[in-house]
PDB file of C-alpha atoms in Angstrom:
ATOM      1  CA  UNK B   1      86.398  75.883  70.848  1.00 72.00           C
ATOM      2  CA  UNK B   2      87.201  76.730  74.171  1.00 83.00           C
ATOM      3  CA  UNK B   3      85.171  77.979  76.655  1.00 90.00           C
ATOM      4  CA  UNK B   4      84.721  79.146  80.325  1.00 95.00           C
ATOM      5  CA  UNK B   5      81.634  80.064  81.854  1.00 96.00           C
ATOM      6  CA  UNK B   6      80.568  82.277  85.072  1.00 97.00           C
ATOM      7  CA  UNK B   7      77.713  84.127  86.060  1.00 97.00           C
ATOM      8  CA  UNK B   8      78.248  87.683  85.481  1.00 96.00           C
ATOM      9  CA  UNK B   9      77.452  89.081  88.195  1.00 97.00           C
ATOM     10  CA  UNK B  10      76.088  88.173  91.982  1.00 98.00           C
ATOM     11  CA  UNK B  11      75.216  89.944  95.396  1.00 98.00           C
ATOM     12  CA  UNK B  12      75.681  89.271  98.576  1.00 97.00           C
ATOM     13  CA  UNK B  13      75.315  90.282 102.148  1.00 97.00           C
ATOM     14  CA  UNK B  14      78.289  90.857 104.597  1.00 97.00           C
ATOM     15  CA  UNK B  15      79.151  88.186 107.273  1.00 97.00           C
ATOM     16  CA  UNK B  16      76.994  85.479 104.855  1.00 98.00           C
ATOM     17  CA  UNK B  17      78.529  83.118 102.291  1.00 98.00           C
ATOM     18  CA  UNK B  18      78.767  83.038  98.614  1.00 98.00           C
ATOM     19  CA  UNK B  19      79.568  80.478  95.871  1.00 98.00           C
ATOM     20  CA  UNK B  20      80.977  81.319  92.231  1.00 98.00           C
ATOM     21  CA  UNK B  21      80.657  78.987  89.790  1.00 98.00           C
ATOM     22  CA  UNK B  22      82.749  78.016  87.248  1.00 98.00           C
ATOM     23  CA  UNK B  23      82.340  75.980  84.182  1.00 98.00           C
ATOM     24  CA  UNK B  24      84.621  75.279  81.351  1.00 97.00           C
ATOM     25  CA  UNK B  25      85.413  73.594  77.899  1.00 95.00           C
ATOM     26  CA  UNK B  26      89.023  73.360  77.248  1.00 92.00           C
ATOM     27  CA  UNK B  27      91.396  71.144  74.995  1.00 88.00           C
ATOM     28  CA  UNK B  28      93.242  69.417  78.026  1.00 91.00           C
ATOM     29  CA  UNK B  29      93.787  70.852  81.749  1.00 94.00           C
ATOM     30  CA  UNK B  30      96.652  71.146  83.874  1.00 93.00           C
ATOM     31  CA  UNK B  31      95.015  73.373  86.423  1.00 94.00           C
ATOM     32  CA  UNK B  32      92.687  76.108  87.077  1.00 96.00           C
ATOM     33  CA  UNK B  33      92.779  79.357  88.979  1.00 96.00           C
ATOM     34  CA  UNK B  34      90.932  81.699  90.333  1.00 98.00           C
ATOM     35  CA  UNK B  35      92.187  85.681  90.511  1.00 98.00           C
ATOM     36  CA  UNK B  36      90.164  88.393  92.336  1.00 98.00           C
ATOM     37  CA  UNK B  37      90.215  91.867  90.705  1.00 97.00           C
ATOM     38  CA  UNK B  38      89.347  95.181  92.401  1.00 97.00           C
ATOM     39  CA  UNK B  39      87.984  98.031  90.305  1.00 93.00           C
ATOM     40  CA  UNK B  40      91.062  99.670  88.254  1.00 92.00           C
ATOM     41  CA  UNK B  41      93.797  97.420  89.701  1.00 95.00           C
ATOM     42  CA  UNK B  42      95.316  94.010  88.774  1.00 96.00           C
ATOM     43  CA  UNK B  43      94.418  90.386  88.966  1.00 96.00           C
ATOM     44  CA  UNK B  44      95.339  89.041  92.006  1.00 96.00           C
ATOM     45  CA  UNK B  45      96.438  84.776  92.853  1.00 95.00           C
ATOM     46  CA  UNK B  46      93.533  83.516  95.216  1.00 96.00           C
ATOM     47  CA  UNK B  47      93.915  80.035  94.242  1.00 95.00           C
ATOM     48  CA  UNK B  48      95.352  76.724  91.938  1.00 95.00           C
ATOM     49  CA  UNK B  49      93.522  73.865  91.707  1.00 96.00           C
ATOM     50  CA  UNK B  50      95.166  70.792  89.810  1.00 95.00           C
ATOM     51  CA  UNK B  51      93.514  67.834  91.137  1.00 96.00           C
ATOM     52  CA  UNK B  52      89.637  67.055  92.276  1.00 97.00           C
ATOM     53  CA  UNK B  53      88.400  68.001  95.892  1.00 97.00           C
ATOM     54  CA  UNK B  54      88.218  71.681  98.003  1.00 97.00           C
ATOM     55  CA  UNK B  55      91.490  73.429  98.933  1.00 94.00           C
ATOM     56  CA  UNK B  56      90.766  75.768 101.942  1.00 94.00           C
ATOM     57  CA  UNK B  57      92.501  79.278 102.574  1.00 91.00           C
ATOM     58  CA  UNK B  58      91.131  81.577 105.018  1.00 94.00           C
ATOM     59  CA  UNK B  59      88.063  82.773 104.589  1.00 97.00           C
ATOM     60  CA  UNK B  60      88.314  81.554 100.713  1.00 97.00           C
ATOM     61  CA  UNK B  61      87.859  77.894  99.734  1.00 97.00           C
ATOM     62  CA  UNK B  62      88.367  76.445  95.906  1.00 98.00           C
ATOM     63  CA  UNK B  63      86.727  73.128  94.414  1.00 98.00           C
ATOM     64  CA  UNK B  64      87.243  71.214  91.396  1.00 98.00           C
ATOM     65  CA  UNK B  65      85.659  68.479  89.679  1.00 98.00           C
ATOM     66  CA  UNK B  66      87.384  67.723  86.581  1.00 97.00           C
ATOM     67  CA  UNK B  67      85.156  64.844  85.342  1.00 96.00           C
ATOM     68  CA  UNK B  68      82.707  67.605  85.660  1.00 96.00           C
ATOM     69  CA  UNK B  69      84.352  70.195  83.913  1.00 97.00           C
ATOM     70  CA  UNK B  70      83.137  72.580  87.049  1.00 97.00           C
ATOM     71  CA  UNK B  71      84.739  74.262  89.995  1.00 98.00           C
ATOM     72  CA  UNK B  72      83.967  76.970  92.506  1.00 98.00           C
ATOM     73  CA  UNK B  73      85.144  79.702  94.736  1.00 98.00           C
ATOM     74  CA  UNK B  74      83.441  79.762  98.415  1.00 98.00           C
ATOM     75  CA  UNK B  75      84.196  82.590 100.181  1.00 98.00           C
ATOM     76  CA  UNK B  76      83.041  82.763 103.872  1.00 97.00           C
ATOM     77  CA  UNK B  77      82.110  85.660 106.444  1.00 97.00           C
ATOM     78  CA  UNK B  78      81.813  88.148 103.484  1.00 98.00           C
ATOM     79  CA  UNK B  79      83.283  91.310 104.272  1.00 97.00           C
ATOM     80  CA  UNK B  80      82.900  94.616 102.226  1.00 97.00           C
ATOM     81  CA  UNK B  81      86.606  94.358 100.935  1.00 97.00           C
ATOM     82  CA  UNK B  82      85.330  91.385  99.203  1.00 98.00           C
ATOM     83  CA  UNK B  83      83.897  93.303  96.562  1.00 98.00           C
ATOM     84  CA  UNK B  84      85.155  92.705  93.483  1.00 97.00           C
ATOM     85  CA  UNK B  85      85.379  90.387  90.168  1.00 97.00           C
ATOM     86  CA  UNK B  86      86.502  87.061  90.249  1.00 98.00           C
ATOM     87  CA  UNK B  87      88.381  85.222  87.329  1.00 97.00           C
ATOM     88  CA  UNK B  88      88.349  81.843  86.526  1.00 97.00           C
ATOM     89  CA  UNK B  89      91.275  80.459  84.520  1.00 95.00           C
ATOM     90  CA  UNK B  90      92.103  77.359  82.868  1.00 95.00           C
ATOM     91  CA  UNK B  91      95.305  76.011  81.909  1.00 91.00           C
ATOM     92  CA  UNK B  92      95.218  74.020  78.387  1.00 89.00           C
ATOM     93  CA  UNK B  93      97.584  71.405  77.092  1.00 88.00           C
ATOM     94  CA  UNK B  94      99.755  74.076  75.842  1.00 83.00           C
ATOM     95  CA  UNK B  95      99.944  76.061  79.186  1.00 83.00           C
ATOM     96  CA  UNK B  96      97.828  78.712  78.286  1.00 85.00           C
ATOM     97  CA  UNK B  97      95.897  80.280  80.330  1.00 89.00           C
ATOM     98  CA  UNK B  98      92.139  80.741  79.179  1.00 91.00           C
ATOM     99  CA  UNK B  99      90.157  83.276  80.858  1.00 93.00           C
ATOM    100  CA  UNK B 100      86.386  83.621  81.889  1.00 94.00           C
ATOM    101  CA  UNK B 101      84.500  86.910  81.597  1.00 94.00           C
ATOM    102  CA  UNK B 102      84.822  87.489  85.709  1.00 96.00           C
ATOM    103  CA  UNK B 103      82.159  87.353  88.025  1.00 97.00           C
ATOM    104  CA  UNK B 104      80.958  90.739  89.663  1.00 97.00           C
ATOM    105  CA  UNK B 105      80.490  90.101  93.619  1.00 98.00           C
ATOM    106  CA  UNK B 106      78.883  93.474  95.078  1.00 98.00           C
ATOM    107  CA  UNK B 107      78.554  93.042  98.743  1.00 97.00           C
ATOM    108  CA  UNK B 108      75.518  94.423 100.719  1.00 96.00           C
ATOM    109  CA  UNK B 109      75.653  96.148 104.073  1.00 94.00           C
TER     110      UNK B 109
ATOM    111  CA  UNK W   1     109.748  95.769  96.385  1.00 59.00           C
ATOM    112  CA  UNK W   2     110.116  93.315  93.448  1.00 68.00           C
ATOM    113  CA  UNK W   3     107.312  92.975  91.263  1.00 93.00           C
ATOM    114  CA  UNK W   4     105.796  93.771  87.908  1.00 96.00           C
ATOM    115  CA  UNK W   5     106.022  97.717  86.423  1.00 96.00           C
ATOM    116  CA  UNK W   6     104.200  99.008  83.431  1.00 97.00           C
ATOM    117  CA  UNK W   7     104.737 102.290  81.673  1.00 97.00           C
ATOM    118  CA  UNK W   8     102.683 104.167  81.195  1.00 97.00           C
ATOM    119  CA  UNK W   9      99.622 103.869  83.514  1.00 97.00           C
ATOM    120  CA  UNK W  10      97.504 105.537  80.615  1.00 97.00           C
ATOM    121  CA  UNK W  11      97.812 106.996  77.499  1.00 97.00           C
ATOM    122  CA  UNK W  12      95.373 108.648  74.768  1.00 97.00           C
ATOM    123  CA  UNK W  13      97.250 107.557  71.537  1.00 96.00           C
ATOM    124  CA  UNK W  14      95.912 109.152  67.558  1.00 97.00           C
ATOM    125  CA  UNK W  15      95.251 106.490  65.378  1.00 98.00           C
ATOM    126  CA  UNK W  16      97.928 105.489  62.977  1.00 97.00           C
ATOM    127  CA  UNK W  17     100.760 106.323  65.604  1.00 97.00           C
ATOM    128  CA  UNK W  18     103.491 103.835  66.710  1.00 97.00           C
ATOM    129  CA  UNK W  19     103.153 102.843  70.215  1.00 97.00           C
ATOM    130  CA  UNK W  20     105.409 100.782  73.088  1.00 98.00           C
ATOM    131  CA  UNK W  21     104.065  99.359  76.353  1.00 98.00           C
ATOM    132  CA  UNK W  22     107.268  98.712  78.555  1.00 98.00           C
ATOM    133  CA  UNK W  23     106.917  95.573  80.922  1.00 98.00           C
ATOM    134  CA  UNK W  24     109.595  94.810  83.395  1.00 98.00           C
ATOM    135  CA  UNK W  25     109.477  92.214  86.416  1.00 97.00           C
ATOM    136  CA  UNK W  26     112.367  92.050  88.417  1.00 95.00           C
ATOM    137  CA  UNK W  27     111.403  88.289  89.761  1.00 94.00           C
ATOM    138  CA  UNK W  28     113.663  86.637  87.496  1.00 94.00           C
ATOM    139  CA  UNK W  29     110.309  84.722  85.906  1.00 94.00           C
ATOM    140  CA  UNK W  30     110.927  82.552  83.097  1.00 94.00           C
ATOM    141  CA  UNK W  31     107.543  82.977  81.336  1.00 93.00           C
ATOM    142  CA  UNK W  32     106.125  86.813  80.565  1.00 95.00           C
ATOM    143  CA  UNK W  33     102.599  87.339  78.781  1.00 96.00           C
ATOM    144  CA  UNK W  34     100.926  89.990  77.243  1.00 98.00           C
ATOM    145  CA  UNK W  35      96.638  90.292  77.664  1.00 97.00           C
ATOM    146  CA  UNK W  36      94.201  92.589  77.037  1.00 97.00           C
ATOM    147  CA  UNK W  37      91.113  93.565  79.078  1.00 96.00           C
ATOM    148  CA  UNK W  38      87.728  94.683  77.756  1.00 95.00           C
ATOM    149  CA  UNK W  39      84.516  95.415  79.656  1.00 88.00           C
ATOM    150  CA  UNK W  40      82.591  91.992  79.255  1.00 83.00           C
ATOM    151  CA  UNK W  41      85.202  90.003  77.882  1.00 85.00           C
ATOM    152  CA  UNK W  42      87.747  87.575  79.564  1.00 84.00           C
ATOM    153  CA  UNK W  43      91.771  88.319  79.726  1.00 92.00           C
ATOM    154  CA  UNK W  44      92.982  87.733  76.101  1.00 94.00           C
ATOM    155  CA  UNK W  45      96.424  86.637  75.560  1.00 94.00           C
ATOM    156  CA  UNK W  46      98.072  88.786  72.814  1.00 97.00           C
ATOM    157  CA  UNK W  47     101.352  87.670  72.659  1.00 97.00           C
ATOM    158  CA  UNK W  48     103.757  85.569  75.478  1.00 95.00           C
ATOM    159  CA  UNK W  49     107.335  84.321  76.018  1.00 95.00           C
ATOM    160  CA  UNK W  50     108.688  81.353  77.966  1.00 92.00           C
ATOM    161  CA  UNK W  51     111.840  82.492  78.083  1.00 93.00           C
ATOM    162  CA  UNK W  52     114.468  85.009  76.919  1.00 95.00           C
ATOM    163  CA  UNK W  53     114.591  85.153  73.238  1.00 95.00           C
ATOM    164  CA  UNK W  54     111.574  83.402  72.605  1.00 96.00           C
ATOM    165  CA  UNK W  55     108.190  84.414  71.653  1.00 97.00           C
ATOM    166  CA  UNK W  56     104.741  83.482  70.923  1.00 95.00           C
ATOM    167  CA  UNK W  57     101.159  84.183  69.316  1.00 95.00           C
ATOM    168  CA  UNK W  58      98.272  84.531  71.512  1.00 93.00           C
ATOM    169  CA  UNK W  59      94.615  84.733  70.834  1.00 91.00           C
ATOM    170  CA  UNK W  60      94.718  88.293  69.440  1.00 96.00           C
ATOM    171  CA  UNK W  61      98.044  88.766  67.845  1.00 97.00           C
ATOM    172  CA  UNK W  62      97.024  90.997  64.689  1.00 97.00           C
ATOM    173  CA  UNK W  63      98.726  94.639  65.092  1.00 97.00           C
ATOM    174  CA  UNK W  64     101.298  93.835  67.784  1.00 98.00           C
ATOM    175  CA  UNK W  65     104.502  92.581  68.076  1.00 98.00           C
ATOM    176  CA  UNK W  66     107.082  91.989  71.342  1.00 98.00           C
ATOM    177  CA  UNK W  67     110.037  91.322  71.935  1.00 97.00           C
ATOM    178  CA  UNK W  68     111.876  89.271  74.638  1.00 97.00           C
ATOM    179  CA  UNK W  69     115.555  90.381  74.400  1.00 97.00           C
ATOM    180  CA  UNK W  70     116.436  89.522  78.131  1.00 97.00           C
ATOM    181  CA  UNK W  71     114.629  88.113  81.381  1.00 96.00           C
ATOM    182  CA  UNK W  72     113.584  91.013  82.609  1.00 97.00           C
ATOM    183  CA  UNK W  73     111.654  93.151  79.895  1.00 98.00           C
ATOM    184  CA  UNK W  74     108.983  92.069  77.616  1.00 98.00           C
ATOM    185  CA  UNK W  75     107.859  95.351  75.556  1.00 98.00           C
ATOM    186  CA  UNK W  76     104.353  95.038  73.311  1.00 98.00           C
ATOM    187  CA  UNK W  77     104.803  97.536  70.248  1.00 98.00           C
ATOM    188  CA  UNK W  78     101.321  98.763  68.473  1.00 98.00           C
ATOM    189  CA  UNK W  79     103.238  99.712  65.129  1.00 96.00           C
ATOM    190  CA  UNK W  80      99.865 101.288  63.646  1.00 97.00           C
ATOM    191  CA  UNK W  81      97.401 101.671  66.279  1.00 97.00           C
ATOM    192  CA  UNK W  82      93.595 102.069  65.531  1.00 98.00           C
ATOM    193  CA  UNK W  83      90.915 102.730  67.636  1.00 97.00           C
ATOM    194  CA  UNK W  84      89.708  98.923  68.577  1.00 97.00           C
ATOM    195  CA  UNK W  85      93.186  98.664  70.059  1.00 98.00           C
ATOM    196  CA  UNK W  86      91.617 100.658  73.145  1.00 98.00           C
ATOM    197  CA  UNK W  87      91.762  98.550  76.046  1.00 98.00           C
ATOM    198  CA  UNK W  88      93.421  98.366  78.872  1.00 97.00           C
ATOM    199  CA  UNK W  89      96.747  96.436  78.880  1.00 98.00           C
ATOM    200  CA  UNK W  90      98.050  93.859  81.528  1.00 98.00           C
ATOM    201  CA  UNK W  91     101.986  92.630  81.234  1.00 98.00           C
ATOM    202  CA  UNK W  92     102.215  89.398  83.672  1.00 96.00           C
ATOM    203  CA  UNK W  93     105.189  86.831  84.550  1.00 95.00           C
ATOM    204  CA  UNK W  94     105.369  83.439  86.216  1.00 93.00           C
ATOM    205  CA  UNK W  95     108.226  81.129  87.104  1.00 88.00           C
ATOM    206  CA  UNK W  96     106.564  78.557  85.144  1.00 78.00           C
ATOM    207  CA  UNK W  97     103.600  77.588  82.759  1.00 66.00           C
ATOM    208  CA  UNK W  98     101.659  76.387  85.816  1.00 70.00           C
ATOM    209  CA  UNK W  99     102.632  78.583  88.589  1.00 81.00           C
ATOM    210  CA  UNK W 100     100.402  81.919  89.373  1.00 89.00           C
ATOM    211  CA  UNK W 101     101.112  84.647  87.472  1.00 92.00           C
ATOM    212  CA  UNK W 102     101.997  88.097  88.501  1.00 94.00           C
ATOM    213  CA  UNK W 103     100.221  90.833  86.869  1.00 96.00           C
ATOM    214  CA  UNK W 104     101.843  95.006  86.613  1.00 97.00           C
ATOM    215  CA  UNK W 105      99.106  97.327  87.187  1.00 96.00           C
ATOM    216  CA  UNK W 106      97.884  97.819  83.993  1.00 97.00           C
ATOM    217  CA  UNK W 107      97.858 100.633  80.718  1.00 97.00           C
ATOM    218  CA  UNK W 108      94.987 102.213  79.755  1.00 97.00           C
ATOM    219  CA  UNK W 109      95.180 103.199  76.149  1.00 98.00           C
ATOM    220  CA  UNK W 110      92.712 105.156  74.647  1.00 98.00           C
ATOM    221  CA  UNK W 111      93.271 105.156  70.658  1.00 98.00           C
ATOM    222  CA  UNK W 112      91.064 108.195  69.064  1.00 97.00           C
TER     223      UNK W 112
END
């Protein structure tokens, strides 16, 4: 089957630097994206990642291994905004989307 | 402003009642989808559609259908609904299978 995995939930402190992991299982791969979602709204694009290495935006940075099956978000200088879940996504051979759990950042004063 | 618009925003449904979620993007996006979200589970795909007058099964299809009648609205009908059907509902679109999607703001249905 296919499978994505992320921790459920992490803290950190403002102004410091955190890394979500992601992990996944899929049949094929033609990308992989990470979304941020506030409480009660929408996803939100952060990032696509198609082939192996760190694509930097801001504050937020996304890396992929594919041999690996593994990528992360970084995100930098933490601010209290920053709150939220994060999704991990995979495209499949057919161009579906599959969907992690989401990854609860709280962010400490 | 373009974007993605849902109706309604929420909605406490009885069981056995027919049901529409209206989905229209005004981005001219080829591809729509239909998910579900439920606490400690990922986004699950219910239904999709690459383009006008097509559609497809997701990973949940069982008790909805949609429709894809033009570019610009993608409606998910609960014909029957029952109370596992409470979730809250996300309608997105993309240009392409591998471009970001763009997701409305979401329907919270509460079948009792």
């Amino acid at each position: 089957g296919q499978n994505i995995d992320q921790p459920t939930e992490m803290t950190a402190t403002e102004g410091a630097i955190v890394q979500i992991n992601c992990t996944y299982q899929t049949s094929g791969f033609n990308g992989l994206f990470w979304y941020q979602q506030h409480a009660g709204e929408a996803p939100t694009f952060l990032s696509y990642n198609v082939l192996d290495g760190l694509e930097e935006k801001g504050r937020f940075s996304s890396f992929l291994s594919r041999s690996k099956g593994y990528s992360y978000l970084l995100l930098k200088e933490l601010q209290m905004k920053d709150s939220a879940s994060y999704l991990c996504a995979v495209l499949d051979s057919n161009y579906q989307l599959i969907w992690g759990a989401g990854t609860k950042l709280i962010i400490k004063p | 402003i373009a974007g993605i618009t849902q109706a309604p925003t929420s909605q406490i449904l009885a069981a056995g009642r027919r049901m529409t979620l209206r989905c229209t993007q005004d981005m001219r996006h080829n591809a729509m989808y239909w998910y579900r979200q439920d606490l400690g589970l990922g986004l699950r795909l219910i239904h999709y559609s690459n383009t006008a007058g097509t559609t497809g099964k997701g990973e949940v299809p069982d008790g909805y259908s949609v429709s894809r009648a033009n570019t610009d609205d993608f409606p998910l009908t609960l014909a029957s609904a029952v109370p596992s059907q409470t979730s809250v509902y996300f309608c997105a679109s993309s240009s392409t299978g591998n471009t970001e999607a763009f997701f409305g703001q979401g329907t919270r249905l509460t079948v009792v």
